[in-house]
Amino acid sequence: SSWTPDAWPILISGDPTRSLNNSKHASKPCTPYPPSSVSGSSLLHAEAVDCSLSPPGTLLKFNCGKMAGGKKKKEVKKETGLGLSFKKDENFGEWYSEVVVHGEMIEYYDISGCYILRPWSMGIWEIMQVFFDAEIKKMKIKNCYFPLFVSSSVLEKEKDHIEGFAPEVAWVTKSGKSDLEIPIAIRPTSETVMYPYFSKWIRGHRDLPLKLNQWCNVVRWEFSNPTPFIRSREFLWQEGHTAFATKEEADEEVLQVLELYRRIYEEFLAIPVIKGKKSEMEKFAGGLYTTSVEVNKGHGRGVQGATSHCLGQNFAKMFEINFENEKGEKGMVWQNSWAYSTRTIGVMVMVHGDDKGLVLPPKVASVQVVVVPVPYKDADTQGILDACTATVETLSEAGIRAESDLRDNYSPGWKYSQWEMKGVPLRIEIGPKDLANNQVRCVRRDNGSKSDIKRDNLVEQVKTLLDNIQQSLLDAAKQKRDASVQVVKTWDEFKDALAQKKMILAPWCDEEEVEKDVKERTRGEMGAAKSLCSPLEQPELPEGTICFASGKPAKKWTYWGRSY
């Protein structure tokens, strides 16, 4: 039937874009939008239809003529499609918006900047959480939980700190219909929440070090253009807060934690990072210095992957966190704070995803292997299904996260596309020939290569494949990163590299006014360039090297670029 008002499309499963673009009626790509933007009248029409078995991308088309008693009977037709509407290299922003929804990572919520984390993404977060929690426990760091709310008087106690967060703080001002006498803030971070109690708990040197961590949510409200995982108003994270008797102890921990963050990215997410130190302009508000792991995702934009801050004694002074040492002398503690968040998941999507959808590194995939039966005509279908079940059991007993897809209402090809969209690292196919030859067909998600392996050494071969996929993803990401970094020494070279969407490594004089000037001179539609970090492992800086922006003597090499 024709695309007319008598055949309005009703979009199901929060998957509008893919459905429209794969429909024969589509004349041009459609911009993704959250399911809440589907019209209310359309949703009312859809309520009478059982959509529980509708696959992602299902388009229900109602011919809304008259039914009995003056109205025509509704005719329901299904059309499905699993492809993305946008290509990663052609329209990165729209591609990303699609892939996180179609890959079942998030669902849009009716409050801008807030997202539902679906089990597929929460599984990734939980795997990283298990690793990190075990590692910090080895460092004698203990978990705790502090309230979400903070009084305005406490929040405003550290002036420099709160000024850095003031635009992002959300306030509770009413209870029911009554105005609160004193507004209550929702934590954007927990320094001012926790440190009044540090001063209560720390009295002498025997109370040190105090090492706490909490897994929680935080809210940072005031910004435009929210991006799932990367820039959201509420997000999950861990935040560590520690206090020491000496600066040396604090400095040592800063780097220990930074190394754990590197391991999360490189060993689990297969993403190479740069460990570096932030400039004075970019450091944590109220801190002494900030270190970070920076990700170059390409397209000239860096992403701050995680941060480890030395707070010095600034907060100790404000909150009177004092102690008495072994000699009976009074002193202030040295403090650190450090955190990583669900932003890690978004970075992983950006770096590894492709035009088919997500690509998950095996170490963080909730499902590392999916087993799909491929029945054929009069073949032994039950035997194939039994082989799939046995394969999953064998892999699961060996510690491999495996599932079978035995749904009989979808074709094998449809299942392949869905699991590719979700990024499962390895697909195993079992058909009649595989059953007869006591083998399985393995298909890698990262490069699509296929191989047949005997069931006799299934576990060993699958483990080898998963290890190879993990390493291949890291190697490919390193290659892309290195290709997108350009070393420059002059302002003209800097401008050219920025126009080519490169991350830039340049000699810098380390002066705040020069950094401000670089920002001002590069403002444009793509946003201003800024310093990302100065790598901890500094390349050689020959004597006489001058700053690319000011012509003054250079003090260090620094990465520059635009950022999320």
mmCIF file of C-alpha atoms in Angstrom, residues 161-526:
data_model
loop_
_atom_site.group_PDB
_atom_site.id
_atom_site.type_symbol
_atom_site.label_atom_id
_atom_site.label_comp_id
_atom_site.label_asym_id
_atom_site.label_seq_id
_atom_site.Cartn_x
_atom_site.Cartn_y
_atom_site.Cartn_z
ATOM 1 C CA HIS A 161 36.193 24.029 44.277
ATOM 2 C CA ILE A 162 32.543 25.053 44.154
ATOM 3 C CA GLU A 163 33.215 27.750 41.552
ATOM 4 C CA GLY A 164 34.452 25.003 39.250
ATOM 5 C CA PHE A 165 31.197 23.080 39.651
ATOM 6 C CA ALA A 166 28.662 25.864 40.334
ATOM 7 C CA PRO A 167 26.993 25.863 36.894
ATOM 8 C CA GLU A 168 26.486 22.081 37.087
ATOM 9 C CA VAL A 169 25.019 21.774 40.582
ATOM 10 C CA ALA A 170 21.373 20.688 40.782
ATOM 11 C CA TRP A 171 19.427 21.968 43.801
ATOM 12 C CA VAL A 172 16.443 20.590 45.694
ATOM 13 C CA THR A 173 14.343 23.614 46.652
ATOM 14 C CA LYS A 174 10.896 22.172 47.439
ATOM 15 C CA SER A 175 9.340 19.414 49.528
ATOM 16 C CA GLY A 176 5.853 18.747 48.240
ATOM 17 C CA LYS A 177 4.315 22.204 47.856
ATOM 18 C CA SER A 178 6.530 23.846 50.470
ATOM 19 C CA ASP A 179 9.786 25.635 49.783
ATOM 20 C CA LEU A 180 12.764 24.304 51.706
ATOM 21 C CA GLU A 181 14.178 26.786 54.184
ATOM 22 C CA ILE A 182 17.696 25.885 53.066
ATOM 23 C CA PRO A 183 18.251 24.496 49.531
ATOM 24 C CA ILE A 184 19.981 21.120 49.334
ATOM 25 C CA ALA A 185 22.449 20.299 46.550
ATOM 26 C CA ILE A 186 22.768 16.967 44.777
ATOM 27 C CA ARG A 187 26.412 15.947 44.772
ATOM 28 C CA PRO A 188 28.408 16.721 41.607
ATOM 29 C CA THR A 189 31.360 15.070 43.382
ATOM 30 C CA SER A 190 31.906 14.186 47.034
ATOM 31 C CA GLU A 191 34.893 16.099 48.393
ATOM 32 C CA THR A 192 32.722 18.504 50.356
ATOM 33 C CA VAL A 193 30.341 15.697 51.349
ATOM 34 C CA MET A 194 33.030 13.490 52.870
ATOM 35 C CA TYR A 195 35.723 15.764 54.259
ATOM 36 C CA PRO A 196 33.840 17.168 57.271
ATOM 37 C CA TYR A 197 33.839 13.577 58.524
ATOM 38 C CA PHE A 198 37.504 13.053 57.707
ATOM 39 C CA SER A 199 38.216 15.843 60.205
ATOM 40 C CA LYS A 200 36.114 13.986 62.766
ATOM 41 C CA TRP A 201 37.740 10.592 62.216
ATOM 42 C CA ILE A 202 41.383 11.710 61.931
ATOM 43 C CA ARG A 203 43.061 12.785 65.153
ATOM 44 C CA GLY A 204 46.533 11.292 65.198
ATOM 45 C CA HIS A 205 49.061 9.546 62.971
ATOM 46 C CA ARG A 206 47.570 6.158 63.872
ATOM 47 C CA ASP A 207 44.381 7.171 62.034
ATOM 48 C CA LEU A 208 46.366 7.530 58.811
ATOM 49 C CA PRO A 209 46.277 6.721 56.036
ATOM 50 C CA LEU A 210 42.500 6.887 55.632
ATOM 51 C CA LYS A 211 41.527 5.280 52.320
ATOM 52 C CA LEU A 212 37.906 5.197 51.176
ATOM 53 C CA ASN A 213 36.093 4.517 47.923
ATOM 54 C CA GLN A 214 32.438 4.638 46.987
ATOM 55 C CA TRP A 215 30.486 3.355 43.988
ATOM 56 C CA CYS A 216 27.660 5.778 43.369
ATOM 57 C CA ASN A 217 25.893 8.157 41.015
ATOM 58 C CA VAL A 218 26.521 11.883 40.672
ATOM 59 C CA VAL A 219 24.587 14.658 38.956
ATOM 60 C CA ARG A 220 26.068 17.482 36.885
ATOM 61 C CA TRP A 221 23.271 19.446 35.333
ATOM 62 C CA GLU A 222 24.146 22.548 33.388
ATOM 63 C CA PHE A 223 25.323 21.799 29.870
ATOM 64 C CA SER A 224 24.029 21.518 26.317
ATOM 65 C CA ASN A 225 24.226 18.718 23.771
ATOM 66 C CA PRO A 226 24.243 15.715 26.118
ATOM 67 C CA THR A 227 25.809 12.538 24.728
ATOM 68 C CA PRO A 228 25.030 9.077 26.156
ATOM 69 C CA PHE A 229 27.867 7.838 28.404
ATOM 70 C CA ILE A 230 30.207 10.661 27.361
ATOM 71 C CA ARG A 231 28.313 13.670 28.692
ATOM 72 C CA SER A 232 25.220 12.902 30.740
ATOM 73 C CA ARG A 233 23.532 14.681 33.620
ATOM 74 C CA GLU A 234 23.545 11.639 35.861
ATOM 75 C CA PHE A 235 26.215 8.975 35.641
ATOM 76 C CA LEU A 236 27.718 6.117 37.613
ATOM 77 C CA TRP A 237 31.280 6.178 38.844
ATOM 78 C CA GLN A 238 33.651 5.201 41.575
ATOM 79 C CA GLU A 239 35.336 7.928 43.546
ATOM 80 C CA GLY A 240 38.261 7.338 45.852
ATOM 81 C CA HIS A 241 39.177 9.732 48.652
ATOM 82 C CA THR A 242 42.324 9.236 50.696
ATOM 83 C CA ALA A 243 44.347 11.090 53.313
ATOM 84 C CA PHE A 244 48.040 10.660 54.170
ATOM 85 C CA ALA A 245 50.586 12.018 56.597
ATOM 86 C CA THR A 246 53.055 12.962 53.836
ATOM 87 C CA LYS A 247 53.024 14.310 50.296
ATOM 88 C CA GLU A 248 55.289 11.467 49.179
ATOM 89 C CA GLU A 249 52.632 8.908 50.107
ATOM 90 C CA ALA A 250 49.965 10.893 48.291
ATOM 91 C CA ASP A 251 52.110 11.279 45.167
ATOM 92 C CA GLU A 252 52.798 7.548 45.092
ATOM 93 C CA GLU A 253 49.105 6.658 45.266
ATOM 94 C CA VAL A 254 48.175 9.109 42.500
ATOM 95 C CA LEU A 255 50.361 7.167 40.076
ATOM 96 C CA GLN A 256 49.284 3.758 41.409
ATOM 97 C CA VAL A 257 45.650 4.549 40.699
ATOM 98 C CA LEU A 258 46.476 6.102 37.324
ATOM 99 C CA GLU A 259 48.117 2.809 36.373
ATOM 100 C CA LEU A 260 44.921 0.939 37.303
ATOM 101 C CA TYR A 261 42.989 3.237 34.986
ATOM 102 C CA ARG A 262 45.470 2.511 32.208
ATOM 103 C CA ARG A 263 44.906 -1.206 32.768
ATOM 104 C CA ILE A 264 41.122 -0.814 32.570
ATOM 105 C CA TYR A 265 41.429 0.882 29.200
ATOM 106 C CA GLU A 266 44.236 -1.119 27.640
ATOM 107 C CA GLU A 267 43.758 -4.585 29.173
ATOM 108 C CA PHE A 268 39.956 -4.670 29.310
ATOM 109 C CA LEU A 269 38.615 -2.138 26.798
ATOM 110 C CA ALA A 270 41.501 -2.612 24.318
ATOM 111 C CA ILE A 271 41.983 1.156 24.067
ATOM 112 C CA PRO A 272 45.468 2.726 24.170
ATOM 113 C CA VAL A 273 45.775 5.734 26.461
ATOM 114 C CA ILE A 274 48.253 8.470 27.235
ATOM 115 C CA LYS A 275 49.123 8.951 30.895
ATOM 116 C CA GLY A 276 49.713 12.621 31.524
ATOM 117 C CA LYS A 277 49.448 15.663 33.745
ATOM 118 C CA LYS A 278 46.869 18.407 33.253
ATOM 119 C CA SER A 279 47.775 22.074 32.929
ATOM 120 C CA GLU A 280 46.943 24.531 35.697
ATOM 121 C CA MET A 281 43.929 25.676 33.669
ATOM 122 C CA GLU A 282 42.605 22.166 33.176
ATOM 123 C CA LYS A 283 43.347 20.642 36.583
ATOM 124 C CA PHE A 284 40.655 19.716 39.123
ATOM 125 C CA ALA A 285 39.187 22.790 40.813
ATOM 126 C CA GLY A 286 40.786 23.222 44.228
ATOM 127 C CA GLY A 287 43.419 20.534 43.659
ATOM 128 C CA LEU A 288 47.209 20.701 43.686
ATOM 129 C CA TYR A 289 47.654 18.817 40.409
ATOM 130 C CA THR A 290 45.703 16.422 38.187
ATOM 131 C CA THR A 291 46.848 13.390 36.249
ATOM 132 C CA SER A 292 44.706 11.662 33.654
ATOM 133 C CA VAL A 293 44.529 8.976 31.030
ATOM 134 C CA GLU A 294 43.639 10.543 27.693
ATOM 135 C CA VAL A 295 42.089 8.737 24.755
ATOM 136 C CA ASN A 296 42.492 9.815 21.154
ATOM 137 C CA LYS A 297 39.402 8.522 19.400
ATOM 138 C CA GLY A 298 40.337 10.150 16.112
ATOM 139 C CA HIS A 299 38.634 13.048 14.314
ATOM 140 C CA GLY A 300 40.828 15.452 16.305
ATOM 141 C CA ARG A 301 38.983 14.992 19.579
ATOM 142 C CA GLY A 302 40.435 13.686 22.796
ATOM 143 C CA VAL A 303 38.475 12.157 25.629
ATOM 144 C CA GLN A 304 39.499 12.422 29.272
ATOM 145 C CA GLY A 305 39.249 8.769 30.269
ATOM 146 C CA ALA A 306 39.807 8.991 34.032
ATOM 147 C CA THR A 307 41.540 11.281 36.520
ATOM 148 C CA SER A 308 43.707 10.906 39.596
ATOM 149 C CA HIS A 309 44.141 14.137 41.581
ATOM 150 C CA CYS A 310 46.515 15.189 44.305
ATOM 151 C CA LEU A 311 44.506 17.682 46.333
ATOM 152 C CA GLY A 312 47.478 18.783 48.389
ATOM 153 C CA GLN A 313 46.417 20.382 51.685
ATOM 154 C CA ASN A 314 43.785 22.747 50.278
ATOM 155 C CA PHE A 315 40.784 20.789 51.524
ATOM 156 C CA ALA A 316 42.551 19.851 54.754
ATOM 157 C CA LYS A 317 42.886 23.546 55.510
ATOM 158 C CA MET A 318 39.246 24.328 54.706
ATOM 159 C CA PHE A 319 37.818 21.384 56.645
ATOM 160 C CA GLU A 320 40.438 21.384 59.414
ATOM 161 C CA ILE A 321 41.657 17.838 58.791
ATOM 162 C CA ASN A 322 44.592 17.879 61.193
ATOM 163 C CA PHE A 323 46.575 15.191 62.966
ATOM 164 C CA GLU A 324 49.291 14.847 65.572
ATOM 165 C CA ASN A 325 52.451 13.049 64.443
ATOM 166 C CA GLU A 326 54.727 10.718 66.437
ATOM 167 C CA LYS A 327 56.578 13.708 67.896
ATOM 168 C CA GLY A 328 53.389 15.339 69.112
ATOM 169 C CA GLU A 329 53.517 17.981 66.381
ATOM 170 C CA LYS A 330 50.340 19.189 64.670
ATOM 171 C CA GLY A 331 50.037 18.990 60.903
ATOM 172 C CA MET A 332 47.552 18.859 58.043
ATOM 173 C CA VAL A 333 46.939 15.744 55.979
ATOM 174 C CA TRP A 334 47.727 15.375 52.279
ATOM 175 C CA GLN A 335 44.758 14.226 50.216
ATOM 176 C CA ASN A 336 43.934 12.573 46.907
ATOM 177 C CA SER A 337 40.750 11.954 44.978
ATOM 178 C CA TRP A 338 40.370 9.835 41.865
ATOM 179 C CA ALA A 339 37.536 8.552 39.686
ATOM 180 C CA TYR A 340 36.445 6.802 36.545
ATOM 181 C CA SER A 341 32.887 6.578 35.274
ATOM 182 C CA THR A 342 30.517 5.000 32.773
ATOM 183 C CA ARG A 343 32.138 7.347 30.250
ATOM 184 C CA THR A 344 34.535 4.423 29.712
ATOM 185 C CA ILE A 345 31.731 2.545 27.953
ATOM 186 C CA GLY A 346 31.068 5.392 25.533
ATOM 187 C CA VAL A 347 34.765 5.660 24.710
ATOM 188 C CA MET A 348 34.820 1.932 23.917
ATOM 189 C CA VAL A 349 31.848 2.331 21.555
ATOM 190 C CA MET A 350 33.521 5.269 19.794
ATOM 191 C CA VAL A 351 36.871 3.559 19.322
ATOM 192 C CA HIS A 352 35.821 0.051 18.273
ATOM 193 C CA GLY A 353 32.325 0.367 16.783
ATOM 194 C CA ASP A 354 31.816 0.083 13.028
ATOM 195 C CA ASP A 355 29.069 0.410 10.428
ATOM 196 C CA LYS A 356 27.505 -2.868 11.568
ATOM 197 C CA GLY A 357 27.187 -1.733 15.190
ATOM 198 C CA LEU A 358 29.081 -2.362 18.404
ATOM 199 C CA VAL A 359 32.364 -4.264 18.572
ATOM 200 C CA LEU A 360 32.980 -5.500 22.119
ATOM 201 C CA PRO A 361 36.386 -6.575 23.412
ATOM 202 C CA PRO A 362 36.024 -10.132 24.786
ATOM 203 C CA LYS A 363 37.203 -9.209 28.287
ATOM 204 C CA VAL A 364 34.235 -6.895 28.884
ATOM 205 C CA ALA A 365 31.561 -8.609 26.798
ATOM 206 C CA SER A 366 28.676 -10.020 28.845
ATOM 207 C CA VAL A 367 28.370 -12.637 26.111
ATOM 208 C CA GLN A 368 31.720 -13.571 24.579
ATOM 209 C CA VAL A 369 30.360 -16.290 22.303
ATOM 210 C CA VAL A 370 26.902 -16.688 20.795
ATOM 211 C CA VAL A 371 25.975 -20.062 19.306
ATOM 212 C CA VAL A 372 23.475 -20.002 16.429
ATOM 213 C CA PRO A 373 21.873 -23.120 14.897
ATOM 214 C CA VAL A 374 21.668 -23.230 11.105
ATOM 215 C CA PRO A 375 18.980 -25.819 10.262
ATOM 216 C CA TYR A 376 18.467 -26.825 6.640
ATOM 217 C CA LYS A 377 15.448 -28.493 5.049
ATOM 218 C CA ASP A 378 15.218 -32.141 6.186
ATOM 219 C CA ALA A 379 18.387 -32.036 8.284
ATOM 220 C CA ASP A 380 18.443 -33.271 11.879
ATOM 221 C CA THR A 381 17.171 -30.046 13.417
ATOM 222 C CA GLN A 382 16.938 -31.457 16.933
ATOM 223 C CA GLY A 383 20.467 -32.800 16.667
ATOM 224 C CA ILE A 384 21.684 -29.329 15.678
ATOM 225 C CA LEU A 385 19.844 -27.713 18.598
ATOM 226 C CA ASP A 386 21.274 -30.292 21.005
ATOM 227 C CA ALA A 387 24.770 -29.606 19.671
ATOM 228 C CA CYS A 388 24.273 -25.875 20.266
ATOM 229 C CA THR A 389 23.179 -26.487 23.847
ATOM 230 C CA ALA A 390 26.109 -28.841 24.464
ATOM 231 C CA THR A 391 28.541 -26.300 23.003
ATOM 232 C CA VAL A 392 27.322 -23.581 25.364
ATOM 233 C CA GLU A 393 27.596 -25.945 28.337
ATOM 234 C CA THR A 394 31.161 -26.916 27.399
ATOM 235 C CA LEU A 395 32.259 -23.299 26.986
ATOM 236 C CA SER A 396 30.483 -22.130 30.148
ATOM 237 C CA GLU A 397 32.146 -24.845 32.236
ATOM 238 C CA ALA A 398 35.497 -23.531 30.993
ATOM 239 C CA GLY A 399 34.667 -20.000 32.195
ATOM 240 C CA ILE A 400 33.714 -18.586 28.796
ATOM 241 C CA ARG A 401 30.580 -16.434 28.768
ATOM 242 C CA ALA A 402 28.465 -18.159 26.110
ATOM 243 C CA GLU A 403 24.806 -18.196 25.083
ATOM 244 C CA SER A 404 22.790 -19.929 22.382
ATOM 245 C CA ASP A 405 20.130 -18.274 20.241
ATOM 246 C CA LEU A 406 17.532 -20.979 19.676
ATOM 247 C CA ARG A 407 14.631 -18.698 18.759
ATOM 248 C CA ASP A 408 12.679 -20.321 15.950
ATOM 249 C CA ASN A 409 10.828 -17.215 14.765
ATOM 250 C CA TYR A 410 13.922 -15.563 13.250
ATOM 251 C CA SER A 411 16.200 -16.746 10.464
ATOM 252 C CA PRO A 412 19.914 -17.415 11.078
ATOM 253 C CA GLY A 413 20.778 -14.377 8.938
ATOM 254 C CA TRP A 414 18.592 -12.115 11.051
ATOM 255 C CA LYS A 415 20.262 -13.440 14.199
ATOM 256 C CA TYR A 416 23.719 -12.856 12.721
ATOM 257 C CA SER A 417 22.844 -9.211 12.093
ATOM 258 C CA GLN A 418 21.389 -8.700 15.560
ATOM 259 C CA TRP A 419 24.373 -10.192 17.385
ATOM 260 C CA GLU A 420 26.748 -8.240 15.153
ATOM 261 C CA MET A 421 24.835 -5.084 16.079
ATOM 262 C CA LYS A 422 25.320 -5.975 19.751
ATOM 263 C CA GLY A 423 29.029 -6.578 19.173
ATOM 264 C CA VAL A 424 29.429 -10.147 20.482
ATOM 265 C CA PRO A 425 33.110 -10.998 19.841
ATOM 266 C CA LEU A 426 32.650 -14.510 18.435
ATOM 267 C CA ARG A 427 29.773 -16.274 16.725
ATOM 268 C CA ILE A 428 29.619 -20.052 16.440
ATOM 269 C CA GLU A 429 27.396 -21.525 13.750
ATOM 270 C CA ILE A 430 26.314 -25.173 13.740
ATOM 271 C CA GLY A 431 24.622 -26.608 10.652
ATOM 272 C CA PRO A 432 24.128 -30.105 9.193
ATOM 273 C CA LYS A 433 27.663 -30.320 7.745
ATOM 274 C CA ASP A 434 29.188 -29.137 11.019
ATOM 275 C CA LEU A 435 27.198 -31.768 12.883
ATOM 276 C CA ALA A 436 28.317 -34.495 10.473
ATOM 277 C CA ASN A 437 31.976 -33.427 10.663
ATOM 278 C CA ASN A 438 32.010 -32.961 14.459
ATOM 279 C CA GLN A 439 33.025 -29.312 14.065
ATOM 280 C CA VAL A 440 31.729 -25.761 14.442
ATOM 281 C CA ARG A 441 32.081 -22.649 12.282
ATOM 282 C CA CYS A 442 33.562 -19.618 14.115
ATOM 283 C CA VAL A 443 33.064 -16.050 12.858
ATOM 284 C CA ARG A 444 34.957 -13.132 14.411
ATOM 285 C CA ARG A 445 33.085 -9.860 14.954
ATOM 286 C CA ASP A 446 36.163 -7.648 14.663
ATOM 287 C CA ASN A 447 37.236 -8.672 11.160
ATOM 288 C CA GLY A 448 34.590 -11.134 9.939
ATOM 289 C CA SER A 449 37.088 -13.956 9.379
ATOM 290 C CA LYS A 450 35.737 -17.510 9.520
ATOM 291 C CA SER A 451 37.314 -20.762 10.652
ATOM 292 C CA ASP A 452 36.169 -24.336 11.272
ATOM 293 C CA ILE A 453 37.348 -25.993 14.467
ATOM 294 C CA LYS A 454 36.864 -29.521 15.744
ATOM 295 C CA ARG A 455 34.733 -30.018 18.812
ATOM 296 C CA ASP A 456 37.503 -32.095 20.402
ATOM 297 C CA ASN A 457 39.589 -28.998 21.154
ATOM 298 C CA LEU A 458 36.742 -26.470 21.190
ATOM 299 C CA VAL A 459 37.621 -24.733 24.456
ATOM 300 C CA GLU A 460 41.302 -24.280 23.671
ATOM 301 C CA GLN A 461 40.606 -22.927 20.187
ATOM 302 C CA VAL A 462 37.869 -20.557 21.346
ATOM 303 C CA LYS A 463 40.080 -19.157 24.113
ATOM 304 C CA THR A 464 42.840 -18.574 21.560
ATOM 305 C CA LEU A 465 40.416 -16.804 19.238
ATOM 306 C CA LEU A 466 39.115 -14.562 22.024
ATOM 307 C CA ASP A 467 42.671 -13.657 23.058
ATOM 308 C CA ASN A 468 43.517 -12.845 19.441
ATOM 309 C CA ILE A 469 40.430 -10.654 19.090
ATOM 310 C CA GLN A 470 41.319 -8.743 22.266
ATOM 311 C CA GLN A 471 44.874 -8.116 21.069
ATOM 312 C CA SER A 472 43.807 -7.286 17.518
ATOM 313 C CA LEU A 473 41.398 -4.616 18.756
ATOM 314 C CA LEU A 474 44.143 -3.008 20.852
ATOM 315 C CA ASP A 475 46.637 -3.154 17.975
ATOM 316 C CA ALA A 476 44.146 -1.633 15.532
ATOM 317 C CA ALA A 477 43.263 1.137 17.984
ATOM 318 C CA LYS A 478 46.965 1.921 18.520
ATOM 319 C CA GLN A 479 47.523 2.094 14.791
ATOM 320 C CA LYS A 480 44.614 4.500 14.327
ATOM 321 C CA ARG A 481 45.737 6.618 17.265
ATOM 322 C CA ASP A 482 49.319 6.903 16.050
ATOM 323 C CA ALA A 483 48.118 7.833 12.563
ATOM 324 C CA SER A 484 45.966 10.643 13.956
ATOM 325 C CA VAL A 485 48.698 12.281 16.074
ATOM 326 C CA GLN A 486 50.884 14.948 14.491
ATOM 327 C CA VAL A 487 54.009 16.529 15.945
ATOM 328 C CA VAL A 488 54.252 20.273 15.251
ATOM 329 C CA LYS A 489 56.689 23.007 16.209
ATOM 330 C CA THR A 490 55.132 26.184 14.788
ATOM 331 C CA TRP A 491 51.768 27.936 14.948
ATOM 332 C CA ASP A 492 51.141 27.456 11.230
ATOM 333 C CA GLU A 493 51.787 23.724 11.545
ATOM 334 C CA PHE A 494 49.455 23.666 14.547
ATOM 335 C CA LYS A 495 46.618 25.327 12.616
ATOM 336 C CA ASP A 496 47.046 22.977 9.654
ATOM 337 C CA ALA A 497 47.021 19.896 11.888
ATOM 338 C CA LEU A 498 43.947 21.148 13.731
ATOM 339 C CA ALA A 499 42.139 21.687 10.428
ATOM 340 C CA GLN A 500 42.977 18.091 9.510
ATOM 341 C CA LYS A 501 41.365 16.922 12.772
ATOM 342 C CA LYS A 502 44.596 15.689 14.300
ATOM 343 C CA MET A 503 45.597 15.368 17.921
ATOM 344 C CA ILE A 504 48.709 17.501 18.227
ATOM 345 C CA LEU A 505 51.931 17.075 20.196
ATOM 346 C CA ALA A 506 53.748 20.387 20.483
ATOM 347 C CA PRO A 507 56.486 22.042 22.581
ATOM 348 C CA TRP A 508 54.959 24.491 25.056
ATOM 349 C CA CYS A 509 56.196 27.132 27.468
ATOM 350 C CA ASP A 510 53.669 26.007 30.138
ATOM 351 C CA GLU A 511 52.175 29.476 30.674
ATOM 352 C CA GLU A 512 48.477 29.961 31.415
ATOM 353 C CA GLU A 513 48.160 33.143 29.352
ATOM 354 C CA VAL A 514 49.525 31.344 26.305
ATOM 355 C CA GLU A 515 47.048 28.510 26.798
ATOM 356 C CA LYS A 516 44.183 31.013 27.009
ATOM 357 C CA ASP A 517 45.447 32.649 23.832
ATOM 358 C CA VAL A 518 45.501 29.299 21.989
ATOM 359 C CA LYS A 519 41.889 28.696 23.017
ATOM 360 C CA GLU A 520 40.823 32.147 21.880
ATOM 361 C CA ARG A 521 42.614 31.946 18.528
ATOM 362 C CA THR A 522 41.111 28.549 17.659
ATOM 363 C CA ARG A 523 37.477 29.218 18.478
ATOM 364 C CA GLY A 524 35.115 28.160 15.716
ATOM 365 C CA GLU A 525 32.255 25.872 14.819
ATOM 366 C CA MET A 526 34.193 22.800 15.943
#
